[in-house]
mmCIF file of C-alpha atoms in Angstrom:
data_model
loop_
_atom_site.group_PDB
_atom_site.id
_atom_site.type_symbol
_atom_site.label_atom_id
_atom_site.label_comp_id
_atom_site.label_asym_id
_atom_site.label_seq_id
_atom_site.Cartn_x
_atom_site.Cartn_y
_atom_site.Cartn_z
ATOM 1 C CA MET A 1 7.355 -20.707 -22.834
ATOM 2 C CA ASP A 2 3.870 -21.599 -23.900
ATOM 3 C CA VAL A 3 1.416 -22.409 -21.079
ATOM 4 C CA LYS A 4 -0.192 -25.517 -23.149
ATOM 5 C CA ASP A 5 3.097 -26.999 -22.233
ATOM 6 C CA PHE A 6 2.259 -28.150 -19.125
ATOM 7 C CA ASN A 7 -1.073 -29.312 -20.104
ATOM 8 C CA TYR A 8 -2.114 -33.321 -19.246
ATOM 9 C CA GLU A 9 -4.943 -35.250 -19.778
ATOM 10 C CA LEU A 10 -6.682 -36.132 -16.415
ATOM 11 C CA PRO A 11 -9.727 -38.372 -15.954
ATOM 12 C CA GLN A 12 -12.518 -36.678 -13.768
ATOM 13 C CA GLU A 13 -12.664 -39.936 -12.163
ATOM 14 C CA LEU A 14 -8.610 -39.734 -10.390
ATOM 15 C CA ILE A 15 -9.768 -36.188 -9.034
ATOM 16 C CA ALA A 16 -9.532 -37.612 -4.844
ATOM 17 C CA GLN A 17 -12.713 -36.173 -3.012
ATOM 18 C CA ASP A 18 -11.809 -37.402 0.443
ATOM 19 C CA PRO A 19 -8.608 -37.992 2.306
ATOM 20 C CA LEU A 20 -7.400 -41.306 3.230
ATOM 21 C CA GLU A 21 -8.241 -42.869 6.473
ATOM 22 C CA GLU A 22 -4.368 -42.962 7.421
ATOM 23 C CA ARG A 23 -2.344 -40.277 6.093
ATOM 24 C CA SER A 24 0.808 -41.830 5.384
ATOM 25 C CA ASN A 25 -0.896 -44.672 3.206
ATOM 26 C CA SER A 26 -0.747 -42.181 0.178
ATOM 27 C CA ARG A 27 0.906 -43.765 -2.769
ATOM 28 C CA LEU A 28 4.354 -41.966 -3.399
ATOM 29 C CA LEU A 29 5.567 -41.555 -6.827
ATOM 30 C CA VAL A 30 9.483 -41.417 -7.069
ATOM 31 C CA LEU A 31 11.044 -39.276 -9.664
ATOM 32 C CA ASN A 32 14.854 -39.059 -10.071
ATOM 33 C CA LYS A 33 15.141 -35.431 -11.429
ATOM 34 C CA GLU A 34 18.245 -36.161 -13.435
ATOM 35 C CA THR A 35 17.143 -39.334 -15.317
ATOM 36 C CA GLY A 36 13.501 -39.346 -15.110
ATOM 37 C CA GLU A 37 13.339 -42.608 -13.629
ATOM 38 C CA MET A 38 10.302 -43.616 -11.285
ATOM 39 C CA GLU A 39 9.743 -45.920 -8.519
ATOM 40 C CA HIS A 40 6.427 -46.677 -6.966
ATOM 41 C CA ARG A 41 6.428 -46.557 -3.466
ATOM 42 C CA VAL A 42 3.999 -45.836 -0.106
ATOM 43 C CA PHE A 43 3.959 -42.573 1.606
ATOM 44 C CA CYS A 44 5.081 -43.996 4.933
ATOM 45 C CA HIS A 45 8.406 -45.216 3.528
ATOM 46 C CA ILE A 46 9.343 -41.802 2.097
ATOM 47 C CA THR A 47 12.864 -41.777 5.017
ATOM 48 C CA ASP A 48 13.905 -44.679 2.729
ATOM 49 C CA TYR A 49 14.950 -41.697 0.331
ATOM 50 C CA LEU A 50 16.172 -39.533 3.236
ATOM 51 C CA GLN A 51 19.689 -39.791 4.790
ATOM 52 C CA PRO A 52 21.043 -38.555 8.205
ATOM 53 C CA GLY A 53 22.434 -34.964 7.831
ATOM 54 C CA ASP A 54 19.559 -34.041 5.404
ATOM 55 C CA CYS A 55 16.891 -31.225 6.381
ATOM 56 C CA LEU A 56 13.391 -31.355 5.663
ATOM 57 C CA VAL A 57 11.229 -27.839 5.647
ATOM 58 C CA LEU A 58 7.805 -27.541 6.639
ATOM 59 C CA ASN A 59 5.306 -25.107 6.340
ATOM 60 C CA ASN A 60 3.721 -24.684 9.726
ATOM 61 C CA THR A 61 0.911 -22.284 8.482
ATOM 62 C CA LYS A 62 -2.561 -23.246 9.773
ATOM 63 C CA VAL A 63 -5.789 -22.950 7.389
ATOM 64 C CA ILE A 64 -8.462 -20.980 8.611
ATOM 65 C CA PRO A 65 -12.160 -21.325 8.118
ATOM 66 C CA ALA A 66 -12.280 -18.641 5.674
ATOM 67 C CA ARG A 67 -15.431 -19.653 3.764
ATOM 68 C CA LEU A 68 -18.558 -17.107 5.179
ATOM 69 C CA PHE A 69 -22.284 -17.030 4.235
ATOM 70 C CA GLY A 70 -24.198 -14.476 4.843
ATOM 71 C CA GLU A 71 -27.335 -12.030 4.074
ATOM 72 C CA ARG A 72 -26.873 -8.630 2.400
ATOM 73 C CA GLU A 73 -28.141 -6.355 5.146
ATOM 74 C CA GLY A 74 -31.996 -5.104 4.310
ATOM 75 C CA THR A 75 -32.526 -7.706 1.433
ATOM 76 C CA GLN A 76 -31.876 -11.081 2.657
ATOM 77 C CA GLY A 77 -29.632 -11.733 -0.490
ATOM 78 C CA LYS A 78 -27.291 -14.477 0.294
ATOM 79 C CA VAL A 79 -23.610 -13.596 -0.052
ATOM 80 C CA GLU A 80 -20.451 -16.176 0.095
ATOM 81 C CA ILE A 81 -17.094 -14.619 1.433
ATOM 82 C CA LEU A 82 -13.607 -16.239 1.191
ATOM 83 C CA LEU A 83 -11.241 -14.853 3.412
ATOM 84 C CA LEU A 84 -8.063 -13.977 1.566
ATOM 85 C CA LYS A 85 -5.446 -11.939 3.597
ATOM 86 C CA ARG A 86 -5.597 -10.027 6.672
ATOM 87 C CA ARG A 87 -4.973 -6.031 5.301
ATOM 88 C CA GLU A 88 -4.876 -4.754 8.886
ATOM 89 C CA ASN A 89 -6.870 -5.619 12.182
ATOM 90 C CA ASP A 90 -10.312 -6.660 11.009
ATOM 91 C CA ILE A 91 -9.821 -5.503 7.662
ATOM 92 C CA TRP A 92 -9.481 -8.595 5.160
ATOM 93 C CA GLU A 93 -8.950 -8.596 1.181
ATOM 94 C CA THR A 94 -11.885 -11.252 0.431
ATOM 95 C CA LEU A 95 -13.203 -13.116 -2.297
ATOM 96 C CA VAL A 96 -17.209 -12.267 -2.686
ATOM 97 C CA LYS A 97 -20.093 -14.347 -4.480
ATOM 98 C CA PRO A 98 -21.885 -12.483 -6.118
ATOM 99 C CA GLY A 99 -20.001 -9.554 -6.524
ATOM 100 C CA LYS A 100 -21.812 -7.651 -8.329
ATOM 101 C CA LYS A 101 -23.978 -6.261 -5.434
ATOM 102 C CA ALA A 102 -21.249 -5.886 -3.256
ATOM 103 C CA ARG A 103 -20.600 -2.467 -3.773
ATOM 104 C CA PRO A 104 -18.498 -0.243 -0.952
ATOM 105 C CA GLY A 105 -20.762 0.878 1.898
ATOM 106 C CA SER A 106 -22.872 -2.488 1.531
ATOM 107 C CA ARG A 107 -23.229 -4.182 4.233
ATOM 108 C CA ILE A 108 -23.386 -8.200 5.185
ATOM 109 C CA VAL A 109 -24.643 -10.009 8.318
ATOM 110 C CA PHE A 110 -23.205 -13.456 9.162
ATOM 111 C CA GLY A 111 -24.518 -16.224 12.099
ATOM 112 C CA GLY A 112 -27.553 -13.659 12.478
ATOM 113 C CA GLY A 113 -25.547 -10.938 13.538
ATOM 114 C CA LEU A 114 -22.620 -12.140 15.109
ATOM 115 C CA LEU A 115 -20.252 -10.883 12.365
ATOM 116 C CA THR A 116 -21.006 -7.727 10.102
ATOM 117 C CA GLY A 117 -19.108 -6.811 7.221
ATOM 118 C CA GLU A 118 -18.738 -3.250 5.400
ATOM 119 C CA VAL A 119 -17.195 -3.132 2.074
ATOM 120 C CA LEU A 120 -14.503 -0.249 1.934
ATOM 121 C CA GLU A 121 -13.471 -0.768 -1.756
ATOM 122 C CA ILE A 122 -13.150 -3.138 -4.624
ATOM 123 C CA VAL A 123 -9.346 -3.832 -5.207
ATOM 124 C CA GLU A 124 -7.044 -5.847 -7.824
ATOM 125 C CA ASP A 125 -9.507 -9.134 -9.934
ATOM 126 C CA GLY A 126 -12.550 -7.537 -8.328
ATOM 127 C CA ASN A 127 -11.512 -8.718 -4.460
ATOM 128 C CA ARG A 128 -13.289 -6.454 -1.982
ATOM 129 C CA LEU A 129 -11.788 -5.198 1.089
ATOM 130 C CA ILE A 130 -13.923 -5.855 3.866
ATOM 131 C CA GLN A 131 -13.924 -4.315 7.503
ATOM 132 C CA PHE A 132 -15.531 -6.715 9.896
ATOM 133 C CA SER A 133 -17.244 -5.670 13.298
ATOM 134 C CA TYR A 134 -18.164 -8.042 16.283
ATOM 135 C CA GLU A 135 -18.069 -8.655 19.803
ATOM 136 C CA GLY A 136 -15.394 -10.884 21.578
ATOM 137 C CA ILE A 137 -12.443 -12.572 19.852
ATOM 138 C CA PHE A 138 -12.715 -12.463 15.837
ATOM 139 C CA GLU A 139 -10.860 -16.205 15.298
ATOM 140 C CA GLU A 140 -13.452 -17.663 17.849
ATOM 141 C CA ILE A 141 -16.492 -16.247 16.281
ATOM 142 C CA LEU A 142 -14.624 -17.498 12.682
ATOM 143 C CA ASP A 143 -14.227 -21.149 13.918
ATOM 144 C CA ARG A 144 -18.234 -21.199 14.936
ATOM 145 C CA LEU A 145 -19.541 -19.776 11.630
ATOM 146 C CA GLY A 146 -17.030 -20.349 8.903
ATOM 147 C CA GLN A 147 -15.941 -23.461 7.220
ATOM 148 C CA MET A 148 -13.165 -24.894 5.551
ATOM 149 C CA PRO A 149 -12.230 -23.362 2.272
ATOM 150 C CA LEU A 150 -11.908 -26.575 -0.058
ATOM 151 C CA PRO A 151 -10.822 -26.347 -3.560
ATOM 152 C CA PRO A 152 -13.255 -25.764 -5.991
ATOM 153 C CA TYR A 153 -12.587 -29.492 -7.474
ATOM 154 C CA ILE A 154 -13.661 -31.520 -3.936
ATOM 155 C CA THR A 155 -17.468 -31.491 -4.228
ATOM 156 C CA HIS A 156 -17.929 -33.951 -1.157
ATOM 157 C CA GLN A 157 -18.263 -32.236 2.428
ATOM 158 C CA LEU A 158 -15.366 -32.608 4.214
ATOM 159 C CA GLN A 159 -16.385 -34.677 7.428
ATOM 160 C CA ASP A 160 -13.203 -33.774 9.782
ATOM 161 C CA LYS A 161 -11.786 -30.028 10.094
ATOM 162 C CA ASN A 162 -8.788 -31.460 10.576
ATOM 163 C CA ARG A 163 -8.265 -33.524 8.066
ATOM 164 C CA TYR A 164 -7.599 -30.590 5.795
ATOM 165 C CA GLN A 165 -4.884 -29.575 8.113
ATOM 166 C CA THR A 166 -1.357 -30.572 8.610
ATOM 167 C CA VAL A 167 -0.582 -32.111 11.736
ATOM 168 C CA TYR A 168 2.132 -29.542 12.634
ATOM 169 C CA ALA A 169 0.299 -26.588 11.524
ATOM 170 C CA LYS A 170 0.671 -23.670 14.480
ATOM 171 C CA HIS A 171 0.041 -20.385 12.944
ATOM 172 C CA ASP A 172 -3.390 -19.250 11.623
ATOM 173 C CA GLY A 173 -3.526 -17.485 8.017
ATOM 174 C CA SER A 174 -3.830 -19.834 5.105
ATOM 175 C CA ALA A 175 -6.662 -19.858 2.698
ATOM 176 C CA ALA A 176 -5.604 -23.336 1.443
ATOM 177 C CA ALA A 177 -3.502 -26.410 3.122
ATOM 178 C CA PRO A 178 0.266 -27.129 1.794
ATOM 179 C CA THR A 179 -1.159 -29.969 1.065
ATOM 180 C CA ALA A 180 2.239 -31.912 0.617
ATOM 181 C CA GLY A 181 2.316 -32.174 4.609
ATOM 182 C CA LEU A 182 -1.105 -33.710 4.976
ATOM 183 C CA HIS A 183 0.654 -37.125 4.299
ATOM 184 C CA PHE A 184 2.967 -36.729 7.064
ATOM 185 C CA THR A 185 1.904 -38.534 10.819
ATOM 186 C CA PRO A 186 3.296 -37.795 14.398
ATOM 187 C CA GLU A 187 4.990 -40.637 14.130
ATOM 188 C CA LEU A 188 6.442 -40.736 10.662
ATOM 189 C CA LEU A 189 7.828 -37.360 12.067
ATOM 190 C CA ALA A 190 9.068 -38.873 14.652
ATOM 191 C CA GLU A 191 10.871 -41.203 12.292
ATOM 192 C CA VAL A 192 12.546 -38.626 10.529
ATOM 193 C CA LYS A 193 14.034 -37.173 13.628
ATOM 194 C CA GLU A 194 15.466 -40.579 14.442
ATOM 195 C CA LYS A 195 17.329 -41.149 11.486
ATOM 196 C CA GLY A 196 19.298 -38.083 12.243
ATOM 197 C CA ILE A 197 17.153 -35.505 9.443
ATOM 198 C CA ALA A 198 16.678 -32.098 11.155
ATOM 199 C CA ILE A 199 13.589 -30.282 10.588
ATOM 200 C CA ALA A 200 13.112 -26.917 9.814
ATOM 201 C CA GLU A 201 9.590 -25.408 10.323
ATOM 202 C CA VAL A 202 9.222 -22.006 7.992
ATOM 203 C CA THR A 203 5.234 -20.254 7.655
ATOM 204 C CA LEU A 204 3.893 -19.468 3.849
ATOM 205 C CA HIS A 205 0.220 -18.208 4.265
ATOM 206 C CA VAL A 206 -1.082 -19.696 1.213
ATOM 207 C CA GLY A 207 -3.438 -17.267 -0.714
ATOM 208 C CA LEU A 208 -5.885 -18.330 -3.531
ATOM 209 C CA GLY A 209 -3.530 -17.599 -6.167
ATOM 210 C CA THR A 210 -2.433 -21.092 -5.970
ATOM 211 C CA PHE A 211 -6.006 -22.008 -7.502
ATOM 212 C CA ARG A 212 -6.516 -19.185 -9.996
ATOM 213 C CA PRO A 213 -5.570 -20.511 -13.404
ATOM 214 C CA VAL A 214 -3.154 -19.337 -15.895
ATOM 215 C CA LYS A 215 -4.977 -17.021 -18.089
ATOM 216 C CA VAL A 216 -1.918 -15.939 -20.378
ATOM 217 C CA LYS A 217 -0.454 -17.837 -23.292
ATOM 218 C CA GLN A 218 3.099 -17.253 -22.061
ATOM 219 C CA VAL A 219 4.456 -18.723 -19.166
ATOM 220 C CA GLN A 220 6.413 -15.842 -18.207
ATOM 221 C CA GLU A 221 3.711 -12.908 -18.722
ATOM 222 C CA HIS A 222 1.856 -14.654 -15.851
ATOM 223 C CA HIS A 223 1.898 -12.520 -12.737
ATOM 224 C CA MET A 224 1.766 -14.865 -9.141
ATOM 225 C CA HIS A 225 -0.181 -12.792 -6.364
ATOM 226 C CA SER A 226 2.065 -12.344 -3.162
ATOM 227 C CA GLU A 227 1.830 -14.064 -0.118
ATOM 228 C CA PHE A 228 3.258 -13.968 3.369
ATOM 229 C CA TYR A 229 6.024 -15.583 4.731
ATOM 230 C CA GLN A 230 8.370 -15.704 8.037
ATOM 231 C CA ILE A 231 11.317 -17.581 8.591
ATOM 232 C CA ASP A 232 12.709 -17.494 12.381
ATOM 233 C CA GLU A 233 16.110 -17.605 13.364
ATOM 234 C CA THR A 234 16.302 -21.540 13.981
ATOM 235 C CA ALA A 235 14.935 -22.661 10.921
ATOM 236 C CA ALA A 236 17.774 -20.290 8.920
ATOM 237 C CA LYS A 237 20.301 -21.969 11.313
ATOM 238 C CA ILE A 238 19.132 -25.541 10.447
ATOM 239 C CA ILE A 239 18.892 -24.695 6.899
ATOM 240 C CA ASN A 240 22.546 -23.281 6.590
ATOM 241 C CA GLU A 241 24.357 -25.494 8.455
ATOM 242 C CA THR A 242 22.677 -28.237 6.531
ATOM 243 C CA LYS A 243 23.817 -26.709 3.389
ATOM 244 C CA GLN A 244 27.098 -25.758 5.101
ATOM 245 C CA ALA A 245 27.732 -29.388 5.766
ATOM 246 C CA GLY A 246 26.772 -31.187 2.436
ATOM 247 C CA GLY A 247 23.370 -32.057 3.399
ATOM 248 C CA ARG A 248 19.876 -31.506 0.986
ATOM 249 C CA VAL A 249 17.459 -29.492 1.733
ATOM 250 C CA VAL A 250 14.518 -31.359 0.692
ATOM 251 C CA CYS A 251 11.356 -28.930 0.896
ATOM 252 C CA VAL A 252 7.675 -30.369 1.905
ATOM 253 C CA GLY A 253 5.256 -28.685 -0.837
ATOM 254 C CA THR A 254 5.682 -25.955 -2.939
ATOM 255 C CA THR A 255 4.867 -23.532 -0.546
ATOM 256 C CA SER A 256 7.637 -24.630 1.600
ATOM 257 C CA CYS A 257 9.918 -24.185 -1.562
ATOM 258 C CA ARG A 258 9.186 -21.061 -2.427
ATOM 259 C CA THR A 259 9.415 -19.839 0.976
ATOM 260 C CA ILE A 260 13.068 -20.746 1.181
ATOM 261 C CA GLU A 261 13.530 -19.809 -2.175
ATOM 262 C CA SER A 262 12.258 -15.966 -1.233
ATOM 263 C CA ALA A 263 14.361 -15.884 1.643
ATOM 264 C CA ALA A 264 17.633 -16.693 -0.607
ATOM 265 C CA MET A 265 16.661 -13.873 -3.581
ATOM 266 C CA LYS A 266 16.507 -11.556 -0.616
ATOM 267 C CA LEU A 267 19.669 -12.214 0.313
ATOM 268 C CA GLN A 268 21.036 -12.083 -2.501
ATOM 269 C CA GLU A 269 19.678 -8.682 -2.974
ATOM 270 C CA SER A 270 21.069 -7.443 0.235
ATOM 271 C CA ARG A 271 24.284 -8.338 -0.617
ATOM 272 C CA LYS A 272 24.950 -6.302 -4.128
ATOM 273 C CA GLY A 273 27.386 -4.362 -3.686
ATOM 274 C CA ALA A 274 28.565 -5.250 -0.411
ATOM 275 C CA GLN A 275 31.725 -6.728 0.466
ATOM 276 C CA ASN A 276 32.116 -10.503 1.435
ATOM 277 C CA PRO A 277 34.298 -10.968 4.345
ATOM 278 C CA GLY A 278 36.710 -13.846 3.659
ATOM 279 C CA GLY A 279 36.679 -16.505 5.770
ATOM 280 C CA GLN A 280 33.086 -16.183 7.060
ATOM 281 C CA GLU A 281 30.916 -19.923 6.576
ATOM 282 C CA ARG A 282 28.417 -19.615 3.625
ATOM 283 C CA GLU A 283 25.006 -18.153 4.704
ATOM 284 C CA PHE A 284 22.045 -19.311 1.791
ATOM 285 C CA VAL A 285 18.961 -18.105 3.729
ATOM 286 C CA ARG A 286 18.238 -15.372 6.800
ATOM 287 C CA ALA A 287 15.789 -15.309 9.412
ATOM 288 C CA GLY A 288 13.092 -12.750 8.271
ATOM 289 C CA SER A 289 9.578 -12.004 7.076
ATOM 290 C CA GLY A 290 7.668 -10.324 4.228
ATOM 291 C CA TRP A 291 5.516 -10.696 0.792
ATOM 292 C CA THR A 292 6.567 -12.677 -1.747
ATOM 293 C CA ASP A 293 5.150 -13.211 -5.543
ATOM 294 C CA ILE A 294 7.598 -15.587 -6.552
ATOM 295 C CA PHE A 295 7.240 -17.341 -9.855
ATOM 296 C CA ILE A 296 9.621 -20.467 -10.313
ATOM 297 C CA TYR A 297 9.230 -22.001 -13.920
ATOM 298 C CA PRO A 298 11.523 -23.661 -15.865
ATOM 299 C CA GLY A 299 14.952 -21.738 -16.173
ATOM 300 C CA TYR A 300 14.938 -21.125 -12.682
ATOM 301 C CA GLN A 301 18.141 -21.566 -11.126
ATOM 302 C CA PHE A 302 17.550 -23.338 -7.152
ATOM 303 C CA HIS A 303 19.453 -21.255 -4.786
ATOM 304 C CA VAL A 304 18.439 -23.679 -1.342
ATOM 305 C CA LEU A 305 16.387 -26.293 -2.574
ATOM 306 C CA ASP A 306 17.627 -30.189 -3.528
ATOM 307 C CA ALA A 307 14.569 -32.140 -3.522
ATOM 308 C CA LEU A 308 10.919 -31.822 -3.246
ATOM 309 C CA ILE A 309 7.763 -33.428 -1.640
ATOM 310 C CA THR A 310 4.777 -32.523 -3.412
ATOM 311 C CA ASN A 311 1.001 -33.597 -4.813
ATOM 312 C CA PHE A 312 0.035 -33.702 -8.304
ATOM 313 C CA HIS A 313 -0.867 -30.462 -9.583
ATOM 314 C CA LEU A 314 -3.864 -29.172 -11.815
ATOM 315 C CA PRO A 315 -3.127 -29.047 -15.669
ATOM 316 C CA GLU A 316 -0.829 -25.528 -17.031
ATOM 317 C CA SER A 317 -0.895 -24.749 -12.953
ATOM 318 C CA THR A 318 2.114 -22.435 -11.945
ATOM 319 C CA LEU A 319 2.736 -25.614 -9.429
ATOM 320 C CA VAL A 320 3.563 -28.057 -12.462
ATOM 321 C CA MET A 321 5.484 -25.154 -13.701
ATOM 322 C CA LEU A 322 7.464 -25.052 -10.524
ATOM 323 C CA VAL A 323 8.124 -28.997 -10.606
ATOM 324 C CA SER A 324 9.247 -28.556 -13.855
ATOM 325 C CA ALA A 325 11.473 -26.042 -13.193
ATOM 326 C CA LEU A 326 13.127 -28.640 -10.667
ATOM 327 C CA ALA A 327 13.089 -32.087 -12.556
ATOM 328 C CA GLY A 328 12.802 -30.853 -16.482
ATOM 329 C CA ARG A 329 9.380 -30.997 -17.871
ATOM 330 C CA GLU A 330 9.836 -33.631 -19.834
ATOM 331 C CA ASN A 331 10.268 -35.635 -17.095
ATOM 332 C CA VAL A 332 7.706 -34.237 -14.928
ATOM 333 C CA MET A 333 4.975 -34.901 -17.882
ATOM 334 C CA GLY A 334 6.220 -38.206 -18.464
ATOM 335 C CA ALA A 335 5.907 -38.780 -14.612
ATOM 336 C CA TYR A 336 2.053 -37.382 -14.314
ATOM 337 C CA GLU A 337 1.308 -39.616 -17.755
ATOM 338 C CA THR A 338 2.442 -42.446 -16.183
ATOM 339 C CA ALA A 339 0.631 -40.944 -12.561
ATOM 340 C CA VAL A 340 -2.686 -41.138 -14.683
ATOM 341 C CA LYS A 341 -1.975 -44.532 -16.257
ATOM 342 C CA GLU A 342 -1.501 -46.149 -12.537
ATOM 343 C CA LYS A 343 -3.960 -44.495 -11.658
ATOM 344 C CA TYR A 344 -3.289 -41.975 -8.551
ATOM 345 C CA ARG A 345 -5.075 -39.948 -7.019
ATOM 346 C CA PHE A 346 -4.673 -36.667 -7.831
ATOM 347 C CA PHE A 347 -4.914 -32.761 -6.060
ATOM 348 C CA SER A 348 -5.148 -31.709 -2.614
ATOM 349 C CA PHE A 349 -6.377 -35.270 -1.257
ATOM 350 C CA GLY A 350 -4.163 -37.303 -3.712
ATOM 351 C CA ASP A 351 -1.496 -39.213 -3.694
ATOM 352 C CA ALA A 352 2.211 -37.661 -3.583
ATOM 353 C CA MET A 353 5.408 -37.288 -5.357
ATOM 354 C CA LEU A 354 8.942 -37.373 -4.113
ATOM 355 C CA VAL A 355 11.392 -35.156 -6.827
ATOM 356 C CA ILE A 356 15.168 -36.190 -5.582
#
């Protein structure tokens, strides 16, 4: 499969620069994954497509203000750092600009000395491992000094930090928002529950790999960056009971999808060679945590997911490939062509799509 098979033409003016005033007023393109037929709705009508007995899977990760601006100690040279993932305690894997002068042993000062970082080593992709020193609580200092790590295609200043955060965000750790969830309001989630639709919360801390371009020519040659995920006992129980009863598992976003599919594959691996006692209810996912670099593209057989709520993604991105694995490349490319024609808003602050 050629990466260019997932390209499409997108006028620059369709890239949403600001979130809508009301989250659930985004437009919603509904795509039938079997037939390719489409409907045009508003996101607040999403419950029209969900049924009692279905399960909505949310990624409750919380975006940290991961972008820091500092100076190289002794030179006053400007440095920008993006926190990617915590390796241990106060050691983080980071993206540094400019990287050339961030050599091992160099020190960076933030907020006039509230926070300092020492470059320990250079790792994969030129990322830097930095050990931070400070007095007090790291998260409080980060909240004071850091900025929300908006994607590079958003050039407008974000007025309200909470608009790059889902209303159900709980666990700090993401370098990017699980943007399909940005459309939900507390009222809409209450409506979902009232209709008899279960909600399962999982966690996947989104890394920078979300925005990294695919640089290979053949899809199969691309390697995903690993991200940390966690599924607790409650979420696993809800998902398993939904599948056992014949309900549909509807993931809110590609990150929720990757989480449950990773857990399903891990469970399958653990079962290899093991005897499955007869009469036992089928288990689809199991509670647990770990790192995943799952790459879903056409040809992948989904183990748990039945339907997907997602935003419109960058051309030739792994996320377009994931959606195409569910609905077929031709159907997805046709939907994107229609979305461009109908002037939908694209990417993180853009409109949504339901693949069902």
